PDB file of C-alpha atoms in Angstrom:
ATOM      1  CA  MET A  15      72.761  92.793 113.755  1.00  0.00           C
ATOM      2  CA  GLN A  16      71.539  89.566 112.215  1.00  0.00           C
ATOM      3  CA  GLU A  17      68.667  91.171 110.507  1.00  0.00           C
ATOM      4  CA  ARG A  18      70.943  93.916 109.192  1.00  0.00           C
ATOM      5  CA  ASP A  19      73.301  91.265 107.929  1.00  0.00           C
ATOM      6  CA  SER A  20      70.490  89.354 106.271  1.00  0.00           C
ATOM      7  CA  LEU A  21      69.263  92.374 104.482  1.00  0.00           C
ATOM      8  CA  MET A  22      72.807  93.149 103.108  1.00  0.00           C
ATOM      9  CA  THR A  23      72.962  89.949 101.401  1.00  0.00           C
ATOM     10  CA  ARG A  24      69.797  91.060  99.616  1.00  0.00           C
ATOM     11  CA  ARG A  25      71.179  94.328  98.283  1.00  0.00           C
ATOM     12  CA  LYS A  26      70.785  94.541  94.538  1.00  0.00           C
ATOM     13  CA  THR A  27      73.979  95.742  92.898  1.00  0.00           C
ATOM     14  CA  ALA A  28      73.184  95.721  89.355  1.00  0.00           C
ATOM     15  CA  PRO A  29      72.923  99.091  87.674  1.00  0.00           C
ATOM     16  CA  PRO A  30      69.367 100.241  87.134  1.00  0.00           C
ATOM     17  CA  ARG A  31      67.980 100.397  83.698  1.00  0.00           C
ATOM     18  CA  GLY A  32      65.946 103.245  82.386  1.00  0.00           C
ATOM     19  CA  VAL A  33      67.904 105.965  84.053  1.00  0.00           C
ATOM     20  CA  LEU A  34      68.272 108.730  81.620  1.00  0.00           C
ATOM     21  CA  LYS A  35      71.893 110.218  81.426  1.00  0.00           C
ATOM     22  CA  ASN A  36      71.046 113.786  80.605  1.00  0.00           C
ATOM     23  CA  ALA A  37      70.390 114.765  84.362  1.00  0.00           C
ATOM     24  CA  ALA A  38      72.973 116.729  86.012  1.00  0.00           C
ATOM     25  CA  ASP A  39      74.619 114.467  88.623  1.00  0.00           C
ATOM     26  CA  PRO A  40      72.850 111.358  89.748  1.00  0.00           C
ATOM     27  CA  GLY A  41      75.605 110.840  92.339  1.00  0.00           C
ATOM     28  CA  ARG A  42      74.254 113.356  94.572  1.00  0.00           C
ATOM     29  CA  ALA A  43      71.362 111.291  95.299  1.00  0.00           C
ATOM     30  CA  ARG A  44      71.749 107.773  96.992  1.00  0.00           C
ATOM     31  CA  LEU A  45      69.831 104.868  95.352  1.00  0.00           C
ATOM     32  CA  THR A  46      69.585 101.601  97.258  1.00  0.00           C
ATOM     33  CA  ARG A  47      67.641  98.555  96.224  1.00  0.00           C
ATOM     34  CA  TYR A  48      66.903  95.326  97.925  1.00  0.00           C
ATOM     35  CA  TYR A  49      65.528  92.036  96.726  1.00  0.00           C
ATOM     36  CA  PRO A  50      62.300  90.651  98.412  1.00  0.00           C
ATOM     37  CA  SER A  51      62.078  87.584 100.596  1.00  0.00           C
ATOM     38  CA  PRO A  52      61.781  84.457  98.606  1.00  0.00           C
ATOM     39  CA  ASP A  53      58.063  83.917  99.300  1.00  0.00           C
ATOM     40  CA  LEU A  54      57.178  87.324  97.729  1.00  0.00           C
ATOM     41  CA  GLU A  55      59.496  87.030  94.600  1.00  0.00           C
ATOM     42  CA  MET A  56      56.563  86.470  92.359  1.00  0.00           C
ATOM     43  CA  TYR A  57      55.019  89.776  93.354  1.00  0.00           C
ATOM     44  CA  VAL A  58      57.816  91.958  94.317  1.00  0.00           C
ATOM     45  CA  GLU A  59      60.939  92.779  91.964  1.00  0.00           C
ATOM     46  CA  HIS A  60      62.630  94.861  94.532  1.00  0.00           C
ATOM     47  CA  TYR A  61      62.434  97.585  97.061  1.00  0.00           C
ATOM     48  CA  TRP A  62      64.111 101.006  96.518  1.00  0.00           C
ATOM     49  CA  LEU A  63      65.135 103.800  98.532  1.00  0.00           C
ATOM     50  CA  VAL A  64      66.440 107.349  97.130  1.00  0.00           C
ATOM     51  CA  GLU A  65      67.759 109.853  99.711  1.00  0.00           C
ATOM     52  CA  TRP A  66      69.162 113.348  99.083  1.00  0.00           C
ATOM     53  CA  ASP A  67      70.675 116.124 101.030  1.00  0.00           C
ATOM     54  CA  LEU A  68      71.115 119.129  98.721  1.00  0.00           C
ATOM     55  CA  ARG A  69      70.587 121.864 101.437  1.00  0.00           C
ATOM     56  CA  GLY A  70      72.789 125.006 100.131  1.00  0.00           C
ATOM     57  CA  GLN A  71      73.356 123.088  96.834  1.00  0.00           C
ATOM     58  CA  PRO A  72      71.906 123.429  93.470  1.00  0.00           C
ATOM     59  CA  SER A  73      68.706 121.199  92.812  1.00  0.00           C
ATOM     60  CA  GLU A  74      69.030 117.923  91.008  1.00  0.00           C
ATOM     61  CA  ARG A  75      66.750 116.751  88.290  1.00  0.00           C
ATOM     62  CA  VAL A  76      66.428 112.945  87.934  1.00  0.00           C
ATOM     63  CA  GLU A  77      64.726 111.537  84.787  1.00  0.00           C
ATOM     64  CA  THR A  78      63.887 107.905  84.124  1.00  0.00           C
ATOM     65  CA  LEU A  79      62.116 105.925  81.351  1.00  0.00           C
ATOM     66  CA  PRO A  80      59.740 103.916  83.655  1.00  0.00           C
ATOM     67  CA  HIS A  81      59.285 100.136  83.459  1.00  0.00           C
ATOM     68  CA  PRO A  82      56.124  98.410  83.071  1.00  0.00           C
ATOM     69  CA  SER A  83      55.586  98.118  86.902  1.00  0.00           C
ATOM     70  CA  ILE A  84      53.278  99.434  89.635  1.00  0.00           C
ATOM     71  CA  HIS A  85      55.042 101.264  92.571  1.00  0.00           C
ATOM     72  CA  LEU A  86      53.981 101.593  96.141  1.00  0.00           C
ATOM     73  CA  ILE A  87      55.525 104.851  97.242  1.00  0.00           C
ATOM     74  CA  PHE A  88      56.083 106.391 100.651  1.00  0.00           C
ATOM     75  CA  GLU A  89      57.508 109.899 101.266  1.00  0.00           C
ATOM     76  CA  ARG A  90      57.387 112.084 104.285  1.00  0.00           C
ATOM     77  CA  ASN A  91      55.114 115.062 104.088  1.00  0.00           C
ATOM     78  CA  VAL A  92      53.407 113.443 101.032  1.00  0.00           C
ATOM     79  CA  GLY A  93      52.210 110.002 102.309  1.00  0.00           C
ATOM     80  CA  GLY A  94      51.531 106.663 100.742  1.00  0.00           C
ATOM     81  CA  ARG A  95      50.821 106.355  96.896  1.00  0.00           C
ATOM     82  CA  ILE A  96      50.293 103.988  94.282  1.00  0.00           C
ATOM     83  CA  GLY A  97      52.089 104.923  91.123  1.00  0.00           C
ATOM     84  CA  GLY A  98      50.749 103.675  87.755  1.00  0.00           C
ATOM     85  CA  ILE A  99      52.724 103.361  84.563  1.00  0.00           C
ATOM     86  CA  ALA A 100      53.810 106.773  83.055  1.00  0.00           C
ATOM     87  CA  PRO A 101      53.488 106.693  79.159  1.00  0.00           C
ATOM     88  CA  GLY A 102      56.489 109.155  78.893  1.00  0.00           C
ATOM     89  CA  LYS A 103      59.675 109.889  80.935  1.00  0.00           C
ATOM     90  CA  PHE A 104      59.451 110.548  84.765  1.00  0.00           C
ATOM     91  CA  SER A 105      61.138 113.711  85.825  1.00  0.00           C
ATOM     92  CA  ARG A 106      61.631 114.757  89.554  1.00  0.00           C
ATOM     93  CA  LEU A 107      63.407 117.755  90.700  1.00  0.00           C
ATOM     94  CA  LEU A 108      65.213 116.900  94.036  1.00  0.00           C
ATOM     95  CA  GLU A 109      65.656 119.986  96.401  1.00  0.00           C
ATOM     96  CA  GLY A 110      66.645 120.325  99.926  1.00  0.00           C
ATOM     97  CA  GLU A 111      66.624 117.348 102.003  1.00  0.00           C
ATOM     98  CA  GLY A 112      64.352 114.229 101.399  1.00  0.00           C
ATOM     99  CA  GLY A 113      63.784 110.650 100.723  1.00  0.00           C
ATOM    100  CA  VAL A 114      61.450 108.140  99.059  1.00  0.00           C
ATOM    101  CA  PHE A 115      61.006 104.372  99.989  1.00  0.00           C
ATOM    102  CA  ALA A 116      59.110 102.348  97.502  1.00  0.00           C
ATOM    103  CA  VAL A 117      58.027  98.862  96.431  1.00  0.00           C
ATOM    104  CA  LYS A 118      58.504  97.969  92.709  1.00  0.00           C
ATOM    105  CA  PHE A 119      56.074  95.252  91.797  1.00  0.00           C
ATOM    106  CA  THR A 120      56.849  92.658  89.143  1.00  0.00           C
ATOM    107  CA  PRO A 121      54.928  93.069  85.965  1.00  0.00           C
ATOM    108  CA  GLY A 122      51.581  91.613  86.754  1.00  0.00           C
ATOM    109  CA  GLY A 123      52.483  91.264  90.522  1.00  0.00           C
ATOM    110  CA  PHE A 124      50.289  94.041  91.804  1.00  0.00           C
ATOM    111  CA  TYR A 125      47.122  92.758  90.263  1.00  0.00           C
ATOM    112  CA  PRO A 126      46.483  89.812  92.707  1.00  0.00           C
ATOM    113  CA  PHE A 127      46.383  92.227  95.648  1.00  0.00           C
ATOM    114  CA  VAL A 128      43.676  94.431  94.050  1.00  0.00           C
ATOM    115  CA  LYS A 129      41.806  92.337  91.654  1.00  0.00           C
ATOM    116  CA  ILE A 130      41.006  95.276  89.273  1.00  0.00           C
ATOM    117  CA  PRO A 131      42.685  95.905  86.045  1.00  0.00           C
ATOM    118  CA  ILE A 132      45.935  97.526  86.239  1.00  0.00           C
ATOM    119  CA  SER A 133      45.299  99.878  83.275  1.00  0.00           C
ATOM    120  CA  THR A 134      43.001 101.700  85.824  1.00  0.00           C
ATOM    121  CA  PHE A 135      46.194 103.006  87.329  1.00  0.00           C
ATOM    122  CA  ALA A 136      47.746 104.142  83.998  1.00  0.00           C
ATOM    123  CA  ASP A 137      49.521 107.547  84.163  1.00  0.00           C
ATOM    124  CA  SER A 138      48.057 108.253  87.526  1.00  0.00           C
ATOM    125  CA  ILE A 139      49.099 108.505  91.187  1.00  0.00           C
ATOM    126  CA  VAL A 140      46.426 107.323  93.531  1.00  0.00           C
ATOM    127  CA  PRO A 141      46.519 107.661  97.471  1.00  0.00           C
ATOM    128  CA  ILE A 142      46.998 104.248  99.160  1.00  0.00           C
ATOM    129  CA  GLU A 143      43.851 104.576 101.191  1.00  0.00           C
ATOM    130  CA  GLN A 144      41.869 104.796  98.165  1.00  0.00           C
ATOM    131  CA  VAL A 145      42.799 101.186  97.413  1.00  0.00           C
ATOM    132  CA  PHE A 146      43.583  99.612 100.779  1.00  0.00           C
ATOM    133  CA  ASP A 147      41.288 101.713 102.978  1.00  0.00           C
ATOM    134  CA  ASN A 148      42.216 102.143 106.551  1.00  0.00           C
ATOM    135  CA  ALA A 149      44.838  99.382 106.349  1.00  0.00           C
ATOM    136  CA  GLY A 150      46.683 101.515 103.782  1.00  0.00           C
ATOM    137  CA  GLU A 151      46.647 104.470 106.111  1.00  0.00           C
ATOM    138  CA  ARG A 152      48.022 102.255 108.836  1.00  0.00           C
ATOM    139  CA  LEU A 153      50.684 100.982 106.438  1.00  0.00           C
ATOM    140  CA  GLU A 154      51.633 104.526 105.564  1.00  0.00           C
ATOM    141  CA  GLN A 155      51.907 105.667 109.117  1.00  0.00           C
ATOM    142  CA  ALA A 156      54.013 102.605 110.207  1.00  0.00           C
ATOM    143  CA  ILE A 157      56.500 102.903 107.142  1.00  0.00           C
ATOM    144  CA  LEU A 158      56.958 106.838 107.757  1.00  0.00           C
ATOM    145  CA  GLU A 159      57.608 106.388 111.584  1.00  0.00           C
ATOM    146  CA  VAL A 160      60.745 104.444 110.994  1.00  0.00           C
ATOM    147  CA  GLN A 161      63.999 105.112 109.449  1.00  0.00           C
ATOM    148  CA  GLU A 162      65.819 101.797 108.992  1.00  0.00           C
ATOM    149  CA  ASP A 163      65.695 100.065 105.587  1.00  0.00           C
ATOM    150  CA  ALA A 164      65.152  96.669 107.176  1.00  0.00           C
ATOM    151  CA  SER A 165      62.185  97.957 109.333  1.00  0.00           C
ATOM    152  CA  ARG A 166      60.565  99.310 106.445  1.00  0.00           C
ATOM    153  CA  ILE A 167      60.817  96.182 104.468  1.00  0.00           C
ATOM    154  CA  THR A 168      59.531  93.912 107.266  1.00  0.00           C
ATOM    155  CA  ILE A 169      56.379  96.182 107.640  1.00  0.00           C
ATOM    156  CA  VAL A 170      55.702  96.157 104.032  1.00  0.00           C
ATOM    157  CA  GLU A 171      56.296  92.419 103.565  1.00  0.00           C
ATOM    158  CA  ASN A 172      53.970  91.668 106.581  1.00  0.00           C
ATOM    159  CA  PHE A 173      51.367  93.792 105.040  1.00  0.00           C
ATOM    160  CA  LEU A 174      51.646  91.999 101.661  1.00  0.00           C
ATOM    161  CA  ARG A 175      51.645  88.476 103.434  1.00  0.00           C
ATOM    162  CA  ALA A 176      48.611  89.295 105.380  1.00  0.00           C
ATOM    163  CA  ARG A 177      46.998  89.824 101.835  1.00  0.00           C
ATOM    164  CA  ARG A 178      48.721  87.003 100.149  1.00  0.00           C
ATOM    165  CA  PRO A 179      46.516  86.103  97.107  1.00  0.00           C
ATOM    166  CA  GLU A 180      45.260  82.926  95.758  1.00  0.00           C
ATOM    167  CA  PRO A 181      47.833  81.439  93.227  1.00  0.00           C
ATOM    168  CA  ASP A 182      47.436  82.816  89.699  1.00  0.00           C
ATOM    169  CA  ASP A 183      49.242  81.344  86.863  1.00  0.00           C
ATOM    170  CA  ASN A 184      49.002  84.474  84.900  1.00  0.00           C
ATOM    171  CA  VAL A 185      51.195  86.361  87.160  1.00  0.00           C
ATOM    172  CA  SER A 186      54.304  84.239  86.561  1.00  0.00           C
ATOM    173  CA  ARG A 187      53.278  83.782  82.680  1.00  0.00           C
ATOM    174  CA  ILE A 188      52.952  87.600  82.278  1.00  0.00           C
ATOM    175  CA  GLY A 189      56.217  88.122  84.298  1.00  0.00           C
ATOM    176  CA  LYS A 190      58.088  85.760  82.079  1.00  0.00           C
ATOM    177  CA  MET A 191      56.856  87.495  78.909  1.00  0.00           C
ATOM    178  CA  VAL A 192      57.817  90.958  80.106  1.00  0.00           C
ATOM    179  CA  TYR A 193      61.186  89.826  81.398  1.00  0.00           C
ATOM    180  CA  ALA A 194      61.933  88.105  77.931  1.00  0.00           C
ATOM    181  CA  VAL A 195      61.173  91.348  76.217  1.00  0.00           C
ATOM    182  CA  ALA A 196      63.613  93.160  78.684  1.00  0.00           C
ATOM    183  CA  GLU A 197      66.350  90.601  78.126  1.00  0.00           C
ATOM    184  CA  ASP A 198      65.985  89.468  74.464  1.00  0.00           C
ATOM    185  CA  ARG A 199      66.779  92.057  71.816  1.00  0.00           C
ATOM    186  CA  SER A 200      65.320  89.936  69.195  1.00  0.00           C
ATOM    187  CA  ILE A 201      61.764  90.640  70.376  1.00  0.00           C
ATOM    188  CA  LEU A 202      60.745  93.621  68.242  1.00  0.00           C
ATOM    189  CA  GLN A 203      57.059  92.999  67.397  1.00  0.00           C
ATOM    190  CA  VAL A 204      54.138  91.744  69.347  1.00  0.00           C
ATOM    191  CA  GLU A 205      53.903  88.889  66.776  1.00  0.00           C
ATOM    192  CA  ASP A 206      57.142  87.641  68.326  1.00  0.00           C
ATOM    193  CA  LEU A 207      55.528  87.137  71.685  1.00  0.00           C
ATOM    194  CA  VAL A 208      52.460  85.633  70.037  1.00  0.00           C
ATOM    195  CA  THR A 209      54.757  82.973  68.299  1.00  0.00           C
ATOM    196  CA  ARG A 210      57.086  82.396  71.069  1.00  0.00           C
ATOM    197  CA  TYR A 211      54.330  81.691  73.833  1.00  0.00           C
ATOM    198  CA  GLY A 212      51.604  80.332  71.558  1.00  0.00           C
ATOM    199  CA  ILE A 213      48.946  82.848  72.428  1.00  0.00           C
ATOM    200  CA  ALA A 214      46.413  84.618  70.532  1.00  0.00           C
ATOM    201  CA  LYS A 215      47.153  88.362  70.023  1.00  0.00           C
ATOM    202  CA  ARG A 216      43.872  89.531  71.486  1.00  0.00           C
ATOM    203  CA  THR A 217      44.230  87.342  74.405  1.00  0.00           C
ATOM    204  CA  LEU A 218      47.832  88.698  75.019  1.00  0.00           C
ATOM    205  CA  GLN A 219      46.429  92.223  74.855  1.00  0.00           C
ATOM    206  CA  ARG A 220      43.667  91.589  77.336  1.00  0.00           C
ATOM    207  CA  LEU A 221      46.210  89.881  79.663  1.00  0.00           C
ATOM    208  CA  PHE A 222      48.550  92.871  79.415  1.00  0.00           C
ATOM    209  CA  ALA A 223      45.826  95.341  80.090  1.00  0.00           C
ATOM    210  CA  ARG A 224      44.503  93.377  83.185  1.00  0.00           C
ATOM    211  CA  TYR A 225      47.870  92.508  84.699  1.00  0.00           C
ATOM    212  CA  VAL A 226      50.534  94.923  83.524  1.00  0.00           C
ATOM    213  CA  GLY A 227      48.509  98.126  82.749  1.00  0.00           C
ATOM    214  CA  THR A 228      49.613  98.657  79.269  1.00  0.00           C
ATOM    215  CA  THR A 229      49.845  97.073  75.941  1.00  0.00           C
ATOM    216  CA  PRO A 230      52.490  94.497  74.686  1.00  0.00           C
ATOM    217  CA  LYS A 231      53.554  96.977  72.055  1.00  0.00           C
ATOM    218  CA  TRP A 232      54.288  99.579  74.600  1.00  0.00           C
ATOM    219  CA  VAL A 233      56.476  97.123  76.603  1.00  0.00           C
ATOM    220  CA  ILE A 234      58.481  96.177  73.601  1.00  0.00           C
ATOM    221  CA  GLN A 235      59.030  99.840  72.644  1.00  0.00           C
ATOM    222  CA  ARG A 236      60.021 100.907  76.045  1.00  0.00           C
ATOM    223  CA  TYR A 237      62.748  98.249  76.593  1.00  0.00           C
ATOM    224  CA  ARG A 238      63.998  98.811  73.125  1.00  0.00           C
ATOM    225  CA  LEU A 239      64.261 102.551  73.951  1.00  0.00           C
ATOM    226  CA  HIS A 240      66.025 101.683  77.052  1.00  0.00           C
ATOM    227  CA  GLU A 241      68.676  99.965  74.902  1.00  0.00           C
ATOM    228  CA  ALA A 242      68.863 102.905  72.548  1.00  0.00           C
ATOM    229  CA  ALA A 243      69.403 105.347  75.296  1.00  0.00           C
ATOM    230  CA  GLU A 244      72.152 103.145  76.687  1.00  0.00           C
ATOM    231  CA  GLN A 245      73.949 102.941  73.268  1.00  0.00           C
ATOM    232  CA  LEU A 246      73.642 106.527  72.635  1.00  0.00           C
ATOM    233  CA  ALA A 247      75.295 107.376  76.078  1.00  0.00           C
ATOM    234  CA  ALA A 248      78.035 104.846  75.625  1.00  0.00           C
ATOM    235  CA  GLY A 249      79.683 106.299  72.545  1.00  0.00           C
ATOM    236  CA  PRO A 250      79.016 107.425  68.749  1.00  0.00           C
ATOM    237  CA  VAL A 251      76.701 105.146  67.083  1.00  0.00           C
ATOM    238  CA  ASN A 252      75.357 104.934  63.541  1.00  0.00           C
ATOM    239  CA  GLN A 253      71.612 105.942  64.267  1.00  0.00           C
ATOM    240  CA  SER A 254      70.226 104.344  61.280  1.00  0.00           C
ATOM    241  CA  ALA A 255      71.601 101.057  62.243  1.00  0.00           C
ATOM    242  CA  LEU A 256      70.485 101.638  65.938  1.00  0.00           C
ATOM    243  CA  ALA A 257      66.926 102.307  64.769  1.00  0.00           C
ATOM    244  CA  LEU A 258      66.809  99.027  62.877  1.00  0.00           C
ATOM    245  CA  SER A 259      68.235  97.213  65.853  1.00  0.00           C
ATOM    246  CA  VAL A 260      65.491  98.360  68.192  1.00  0.00           C
ATOM    247  CA  GLY A 261      62.619  97.514  65.715  1.00  0.00           C
ATOM    248  CA  TYR A 262      62.105 100.690  63.657  1.00  0.00           C
ATOM    249  CA  SER A 263      61.761 100.444  59.754  1.00  0.00           C
ATOM    250  CA  ASP A 264      63.287 103.761  59.382  1.00  0.00           C
ATOM    251  CA  GLN A 265      65.358 106.160  61.207  1.00  0.00           C
ATOM    252  CA  ALA A 266      62.889 109.157  61.136  1.00  0.00           C
ATOM    253  CA  HIS A 267      60.233 107.090  62.932  1.00  0.00           C
ATOM    254  CA  PHE A 268      62.725 106.235  65.604  1.00  0.00           C
ATOM    255  CA  VAL A 269      63.836 109.819  65.965  1.00  0.00           C
ATOM    256  CA  ARG A 270      60.170 111.101  66.370  1.00  0.00           C
ATOM    257  CA  ASP A 271      59.396 108.464  69.053  1.00  0.00           C
ATOM    258  CA  PHE A 272      62.664 109.015  70.951  1.00  0.00           C
ATOM    259  CA  LYS A 273      62.160 112.847  70.972  1.00  0.00           C
ATOM    260  CA  ALA A 274      58.454 112.609  71.914  1.00  0.00           C
ATOM    261  CA  ILE A 275      59.197 110.359  74.933  1.00  0.00           C
ATOM    262  CA  VAL A 276      62.607 111.555  76.145  1.00  0.00           C
ATOM    263  CA  GLY A 277      62.028 115.204  75.152  1.00  0.00           C
ATOM    264  CA  ILE A 278      65.044 115.650  72.917  1.00  0.00           C
ATOM    265  CA  SER A 279      66.412 114.049  69.879  1.00  0.00           C
ATOM    266  CA  PRO A 280      68.755 110.962  69.804  1.00  0.00           C
ATOM    267  CA  ALA A 281      71.766 113.135  68.734  1.00  0.00           C
ATOM    268  CA  ALA A 282      71.010 115.842  71.355  1.00  0.00           C
ATOM    269  CA  TYR A 283      70.681 113.206  74.133  1.00  0.00           C
ATOM    270  CA  ALA A 284      73.943 111.316  73.069  1.00  0.00           C
ATOM    271  CA  ARG A 285      75.894 114.717  73.317  1.00  0.00           C
ATOM    272  CA  GLU A 286      74.325 115.663  76.647  1.00  0.00           C
ATOM    273  CA  ALA A 287      75.100 112.252  78.174  1.00  0.00           C
ATOM    274  CA  ARG A 288      78.538 112.047  76.946  1.00  0.00           C
ATOM    275  CA  ALA A 289      79.246 115.459  78.080  1.00  0.00           C
ATOM    276  CA  ALA A 290      77.884 114.692  81.416  1.00  0.00           C
ATOM    277  CA  SER A 291      80.151 111.599  81.785  1.00  0.00           C
ATOM    278  CA  GLY A 292      83.108 113.415  80.575  1.00  0.00           C
ATOM    279  CA  LEU A 293      83.499 111.287  77.356  1.00  0.00           C
ATOM    280  CA  GLY A 294      83.189 114.209  74.998  1.00  0.00           C
ATOM    281  CA  THR A 295      80.899 114.590  72.119  1.00  0.00           C
ATOM    282  CA  GLY A 296      82.591 112.814  69.301  1.00  0.00           C
ATOM    283  CA  PRO A 297      81.382 112.466  65.770  1.00  0.00           C
ATOM    284  CA  GLU A 298      77.841 111.578  65.377  1.00  0.00           C
ATOM    285  CA  LYS A 299      76.929 109.225  62.633  1.00  0.00           C
ATOM    286  CA  THR A 300      73.302 110.391  61.863  1.00  0.00           C
ATOM    287  CA  THR A 301      71.357 111.810  58.989  1.00  0.00           C
ATOM    288  CA  SER A 302      68.438 113.032  60.986  1.00  0.00           C
ATOM    289  CA  GLN A 303      68.208 114.873  64.205  1.00  0.00           C
TER     290      GLN A 303
END
C-alpha cells in the first residue's frame, strides 16, 4: 500500500505536448505518466503507460509529433524495443485490446547508458537485446510478466541503477538547452542557442548528434510546430502571424513544413481539430492552404 501511495504522488498530471488533435477520440485510450525517482531524474523524464480495450468497437488512430527523446518500449507480443527519434509524425492504429509501457529518457539521458551516438537510432526501432544483450532480454521478460505500474517502474529503475553511468556534464548541459527551447518561444534560430549558451555552432551540432540524436535546428522546429498545432486547435488564428511567431519568414514556408510533417495543411488541421473538440470550424484567417 505504501509503494502504491508513493507512486501516486509521482503521477504526472500536466497535459502531454505533441499529441495531434486530428485523431478520432483519444479518450478511449488511457494514458498515465509517472515521474522517476529523484536519483534518475537526470536520465529519465517520465514513464508512460497507454492501455486500450476496443474489442467490439471501432479502431482508434493516435498521432503525435515526437519529442527529441529516446524511448524504451515494452509491449506484449512485440517485446522490448528502443525507439529512436522519428523525423515526422508518429501514427499508431489501436485495435482490440492492448497496452504499452515505456521509459521516456531526457534529451541526452540515454547516451551515457550506451556510449554510442544517439543519431545511430534516428528513425529506427531496435530490439532491446541488440543494445543490452542478455540483460535486455531479462529486463523485457521481467517487465512483461507483471501488470502493476509500480512493479514495472521498480524493475526498470533497478536495471538503470545497475548501469548507472559516470557523471557527464554534457547530459545536464544538453537537457537545459532542449528544455529551454521547449519553454521559451523566443528561441527561433540555432544562433539563439549559440548566443545564450556561449557555444560554437559546430560544437553545438556535434553535441546534439551525439547526445540527442538530431540537430538543434530540428529540435527548434519541432517545438515551434508543437505550439503551432496547439494554437490552431484552440481557435481561429491569423496563419501569417502564426508563421512569424514560430520562426518562419513567410507563411508559405510554414504551410509546406507543417503539411510535410503533420500530413495536412494548417487550415485543414485547424478544422479537423476544432470539429473533433466540438468547437466548430469558425472563420479561418489565412491566405494560403
